[in-house]
XYZ file of N, CA and C in Angstrom:
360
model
N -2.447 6.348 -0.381
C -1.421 6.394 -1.407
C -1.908 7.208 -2.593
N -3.210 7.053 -3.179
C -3.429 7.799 -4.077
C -3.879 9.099 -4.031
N -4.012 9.340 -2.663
C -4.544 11.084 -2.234
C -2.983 11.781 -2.731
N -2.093 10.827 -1.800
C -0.376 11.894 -2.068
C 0.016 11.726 -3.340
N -0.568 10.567 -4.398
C -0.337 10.566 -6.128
C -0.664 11.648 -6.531
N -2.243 11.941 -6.468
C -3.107 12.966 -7.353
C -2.487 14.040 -6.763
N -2.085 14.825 -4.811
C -1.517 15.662 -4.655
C -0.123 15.897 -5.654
N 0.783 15.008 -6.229
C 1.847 15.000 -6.659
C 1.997 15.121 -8.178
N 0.431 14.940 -8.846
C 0.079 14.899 -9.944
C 0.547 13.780 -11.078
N 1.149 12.668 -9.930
C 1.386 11.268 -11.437
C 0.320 10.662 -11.503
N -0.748 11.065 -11.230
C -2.641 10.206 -11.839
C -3.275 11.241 -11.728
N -4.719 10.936 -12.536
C -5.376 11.495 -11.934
C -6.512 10.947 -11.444
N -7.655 11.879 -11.307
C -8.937 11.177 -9.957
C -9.444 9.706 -10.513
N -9.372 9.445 -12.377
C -10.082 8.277 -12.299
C -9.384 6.899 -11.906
N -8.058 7.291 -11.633
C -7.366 6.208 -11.607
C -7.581 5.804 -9.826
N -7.823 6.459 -9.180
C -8.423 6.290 -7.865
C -9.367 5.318 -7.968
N -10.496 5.857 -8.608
C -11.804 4.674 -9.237
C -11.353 3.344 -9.744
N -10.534 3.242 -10.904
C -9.793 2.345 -11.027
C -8.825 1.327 -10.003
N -8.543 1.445 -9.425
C -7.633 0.992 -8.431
C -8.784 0.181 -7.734
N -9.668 0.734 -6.774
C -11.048 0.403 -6.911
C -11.502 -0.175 -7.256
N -12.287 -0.465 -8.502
C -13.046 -1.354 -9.208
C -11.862 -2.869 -9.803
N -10.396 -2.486 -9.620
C -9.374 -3.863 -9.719
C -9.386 -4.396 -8.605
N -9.658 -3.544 -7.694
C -9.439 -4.762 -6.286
C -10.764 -5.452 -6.094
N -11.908 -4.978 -6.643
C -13.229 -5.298 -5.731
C -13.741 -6.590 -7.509
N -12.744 -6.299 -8.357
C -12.524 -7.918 -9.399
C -12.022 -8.579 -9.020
N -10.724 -8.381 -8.314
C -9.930 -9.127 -7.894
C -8.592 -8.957 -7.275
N -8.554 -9.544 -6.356
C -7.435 -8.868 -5.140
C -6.081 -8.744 -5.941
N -5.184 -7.635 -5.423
C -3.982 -7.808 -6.076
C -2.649 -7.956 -4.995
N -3.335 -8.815 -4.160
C -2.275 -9.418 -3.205
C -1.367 -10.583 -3.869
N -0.264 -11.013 -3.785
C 0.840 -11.910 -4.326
C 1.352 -12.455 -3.903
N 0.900 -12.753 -2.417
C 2.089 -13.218 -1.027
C 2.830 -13.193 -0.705
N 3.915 -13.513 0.516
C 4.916 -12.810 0.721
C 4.508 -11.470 1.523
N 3.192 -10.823 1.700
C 2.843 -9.799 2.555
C 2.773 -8.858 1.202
N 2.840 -8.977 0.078
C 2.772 -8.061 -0.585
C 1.547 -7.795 -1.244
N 0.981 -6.794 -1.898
C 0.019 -6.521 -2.296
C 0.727 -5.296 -4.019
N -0.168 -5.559 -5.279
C 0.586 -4.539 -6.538
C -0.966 -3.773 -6.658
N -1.715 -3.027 -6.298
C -2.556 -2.348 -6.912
C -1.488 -1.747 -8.130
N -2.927 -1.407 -8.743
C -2.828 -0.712 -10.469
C -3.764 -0.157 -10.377
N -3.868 1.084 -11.484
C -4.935 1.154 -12.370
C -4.833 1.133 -13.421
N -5.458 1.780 -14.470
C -5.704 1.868 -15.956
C -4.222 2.956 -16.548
N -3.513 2.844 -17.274
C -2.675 3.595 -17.739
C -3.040 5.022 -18.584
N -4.456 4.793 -19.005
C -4.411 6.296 -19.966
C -4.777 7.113 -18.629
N -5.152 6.441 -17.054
C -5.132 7.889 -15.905
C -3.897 8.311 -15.211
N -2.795 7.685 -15.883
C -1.669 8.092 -15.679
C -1.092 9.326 -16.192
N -0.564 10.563 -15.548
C 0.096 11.824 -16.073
C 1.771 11.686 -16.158
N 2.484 10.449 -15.265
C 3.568 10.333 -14.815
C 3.934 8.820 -14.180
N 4.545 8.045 -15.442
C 4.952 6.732 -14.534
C 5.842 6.826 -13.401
N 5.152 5.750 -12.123
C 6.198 6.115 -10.776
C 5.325 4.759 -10.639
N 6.024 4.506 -9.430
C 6.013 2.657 -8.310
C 5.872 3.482 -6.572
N 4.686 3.549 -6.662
C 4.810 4.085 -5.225
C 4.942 2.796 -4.111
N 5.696 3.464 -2.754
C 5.588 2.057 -1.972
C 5.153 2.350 -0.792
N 4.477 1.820 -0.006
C 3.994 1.660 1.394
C 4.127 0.213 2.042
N 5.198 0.513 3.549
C 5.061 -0.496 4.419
C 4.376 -0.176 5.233
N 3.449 -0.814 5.591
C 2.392 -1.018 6.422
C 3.194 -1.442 8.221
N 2.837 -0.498 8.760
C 3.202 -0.609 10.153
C 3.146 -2.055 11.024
N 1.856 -2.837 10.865
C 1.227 -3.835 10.936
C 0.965 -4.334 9.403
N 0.560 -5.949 9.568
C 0.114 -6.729 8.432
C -1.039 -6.714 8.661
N -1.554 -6.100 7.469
C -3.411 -5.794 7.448
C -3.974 -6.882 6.428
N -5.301 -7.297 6.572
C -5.666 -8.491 5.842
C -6.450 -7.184 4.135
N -5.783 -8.003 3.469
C -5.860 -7.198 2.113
C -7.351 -7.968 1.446
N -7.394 -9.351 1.263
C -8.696 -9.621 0.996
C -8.150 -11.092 1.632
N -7.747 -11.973 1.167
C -8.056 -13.252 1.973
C -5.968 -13.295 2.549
N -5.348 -12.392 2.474
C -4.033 -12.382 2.682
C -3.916 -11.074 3.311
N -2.953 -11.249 4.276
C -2.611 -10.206 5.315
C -1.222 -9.448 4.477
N -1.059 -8.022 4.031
C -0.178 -7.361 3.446
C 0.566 -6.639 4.450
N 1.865 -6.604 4.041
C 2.443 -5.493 4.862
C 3.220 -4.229 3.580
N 3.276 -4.797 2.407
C 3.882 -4.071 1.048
C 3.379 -3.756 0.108
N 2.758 -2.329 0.010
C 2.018 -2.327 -0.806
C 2.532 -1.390 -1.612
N 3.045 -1.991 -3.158
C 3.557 -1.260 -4.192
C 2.095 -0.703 -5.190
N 2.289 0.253 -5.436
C 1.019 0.789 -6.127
C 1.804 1.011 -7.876
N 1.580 0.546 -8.616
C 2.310 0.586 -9.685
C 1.495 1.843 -11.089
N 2.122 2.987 -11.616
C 1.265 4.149 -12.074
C 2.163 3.911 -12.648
N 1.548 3.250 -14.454
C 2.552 3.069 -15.782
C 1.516 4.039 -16.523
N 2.057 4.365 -17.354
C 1.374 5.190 -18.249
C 1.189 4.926 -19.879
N 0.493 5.210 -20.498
C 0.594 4.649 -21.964
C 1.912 4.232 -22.414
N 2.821 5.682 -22.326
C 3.863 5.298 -23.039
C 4.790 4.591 -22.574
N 4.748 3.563 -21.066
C 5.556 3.363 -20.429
C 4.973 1.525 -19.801
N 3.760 1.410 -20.553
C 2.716 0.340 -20.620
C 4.202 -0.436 -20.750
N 5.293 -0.725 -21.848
C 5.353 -2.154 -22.144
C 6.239 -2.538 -20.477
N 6.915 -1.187 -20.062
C 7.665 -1.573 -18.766
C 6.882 -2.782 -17.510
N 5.642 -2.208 -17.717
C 5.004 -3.009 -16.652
C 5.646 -4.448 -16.450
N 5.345 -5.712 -17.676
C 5.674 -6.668 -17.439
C 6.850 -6.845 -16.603
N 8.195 -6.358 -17.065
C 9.066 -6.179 -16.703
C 9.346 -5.766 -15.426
N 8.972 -4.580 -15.040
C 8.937 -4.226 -13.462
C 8.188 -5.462 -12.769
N 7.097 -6.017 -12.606
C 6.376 -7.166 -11.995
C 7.571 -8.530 -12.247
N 8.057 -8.760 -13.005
C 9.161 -9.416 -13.231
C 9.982 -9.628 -12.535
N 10.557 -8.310 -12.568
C 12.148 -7.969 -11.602
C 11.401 -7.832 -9.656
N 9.978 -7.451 -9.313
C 9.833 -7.514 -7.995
C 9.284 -9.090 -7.739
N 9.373 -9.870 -8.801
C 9.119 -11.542 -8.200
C 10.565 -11.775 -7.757
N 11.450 -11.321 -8.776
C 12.898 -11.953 -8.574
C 13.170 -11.532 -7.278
N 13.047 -10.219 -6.928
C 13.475 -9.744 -5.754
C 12.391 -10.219 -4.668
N 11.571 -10.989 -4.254
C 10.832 -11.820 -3.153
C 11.647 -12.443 -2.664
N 12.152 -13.127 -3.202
C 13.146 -14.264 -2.906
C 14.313 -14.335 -2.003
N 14.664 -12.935 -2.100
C 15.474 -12.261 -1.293
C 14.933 -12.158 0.000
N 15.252 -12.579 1.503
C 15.225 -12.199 2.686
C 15.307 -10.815 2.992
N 17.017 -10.686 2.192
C 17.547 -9.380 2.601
C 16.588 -7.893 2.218
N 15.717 -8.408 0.885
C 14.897 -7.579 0.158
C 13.886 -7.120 1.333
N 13.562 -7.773 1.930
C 12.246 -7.562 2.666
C 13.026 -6.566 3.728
N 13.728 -6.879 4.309
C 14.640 -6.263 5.424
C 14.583 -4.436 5.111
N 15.362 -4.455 3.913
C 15.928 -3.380 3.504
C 14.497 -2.526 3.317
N 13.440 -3.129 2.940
C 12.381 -1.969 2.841
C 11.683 -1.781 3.859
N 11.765 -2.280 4.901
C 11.081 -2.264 6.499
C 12.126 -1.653 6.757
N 13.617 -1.206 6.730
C 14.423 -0.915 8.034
C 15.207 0.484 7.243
N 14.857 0.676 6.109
C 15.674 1.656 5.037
C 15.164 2.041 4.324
N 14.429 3.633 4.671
C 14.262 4.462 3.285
C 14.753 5.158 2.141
N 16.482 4.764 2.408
C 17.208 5.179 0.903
C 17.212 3.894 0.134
N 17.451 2.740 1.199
C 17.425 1.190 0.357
C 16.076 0.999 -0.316
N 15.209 1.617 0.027
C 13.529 1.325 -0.426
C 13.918 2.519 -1.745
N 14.457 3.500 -2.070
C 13.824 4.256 -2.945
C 14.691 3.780 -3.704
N 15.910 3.140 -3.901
C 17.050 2.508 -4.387
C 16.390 1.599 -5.316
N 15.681 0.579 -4.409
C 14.975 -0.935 -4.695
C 13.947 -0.434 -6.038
N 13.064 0.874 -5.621
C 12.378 0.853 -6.705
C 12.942 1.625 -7.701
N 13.760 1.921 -7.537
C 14.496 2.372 -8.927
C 15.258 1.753 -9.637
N 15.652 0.584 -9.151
C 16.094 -0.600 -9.203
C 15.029 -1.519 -10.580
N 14.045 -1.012 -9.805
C 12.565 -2.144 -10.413
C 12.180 -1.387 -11.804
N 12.334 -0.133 -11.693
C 12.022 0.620 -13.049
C 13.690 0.210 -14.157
N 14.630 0.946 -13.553
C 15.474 0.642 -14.321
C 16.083 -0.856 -15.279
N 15.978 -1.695 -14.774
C 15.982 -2.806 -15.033
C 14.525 -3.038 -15.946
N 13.629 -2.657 -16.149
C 12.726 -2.656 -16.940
C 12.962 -2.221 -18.057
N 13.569 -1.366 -18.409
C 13.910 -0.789 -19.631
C 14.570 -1.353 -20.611
């Protein structure tokens, strides 16, 4: 995920490191199959919510993920965070939620625009 970020230019290399050194503090799995890596916001060039479904459920550290939202806020876009993490608890809850991002890649790019907008 973060090779096609830095190719795309919304981070840059330290936020790779970062991402990194948050998981190996502490896992950022949430259950539900999901997993939120982060990194640090000043290695942000461009806030975006990247998403990956995992073909299979892979064991992330003591929880098996199949959703892994990678979340790239940026200074000026820091206070959204809470908010986006907010609005993707609400949406767990949802069956249909899970569906739509395993079976639909316009419903998946929808969902996270969904998650930003509503942040604002």
């Amino acid at each position: 995920m973060c090779r096609v970020l830095l190719e795309k230019q919304y981070i840059n290399e330290d936020f790779v490191n970062d991402v990194i050194s948050r998981e190996n503090l502490m896992a950022t799995e949430v259950g539900m199959e999901i997993a939120i890596p982060h990194g640090e916001a000043e290695n942000v060039k461009e806030s975006c919510i990247a998403l990956t479904v995992l073909e299979h459920p892979t064991k992330w550290h003591k929880e098996y993920v199949k959703f892994v939202f990678m979340l790239c806020i940026s200074e000026c876009d820091k206070v959204k965070m809470k908010n986006i993490i907010k609005n993707l608890y609400k949406q767990m809850n949802d069956s249909e939620f899970f569906e739509k991002l395993k079976n639909d890649k316009s419903a998946s790019i929808n969902i996270l625009n969904e998650l930003e907008e509503k942040a604002l």
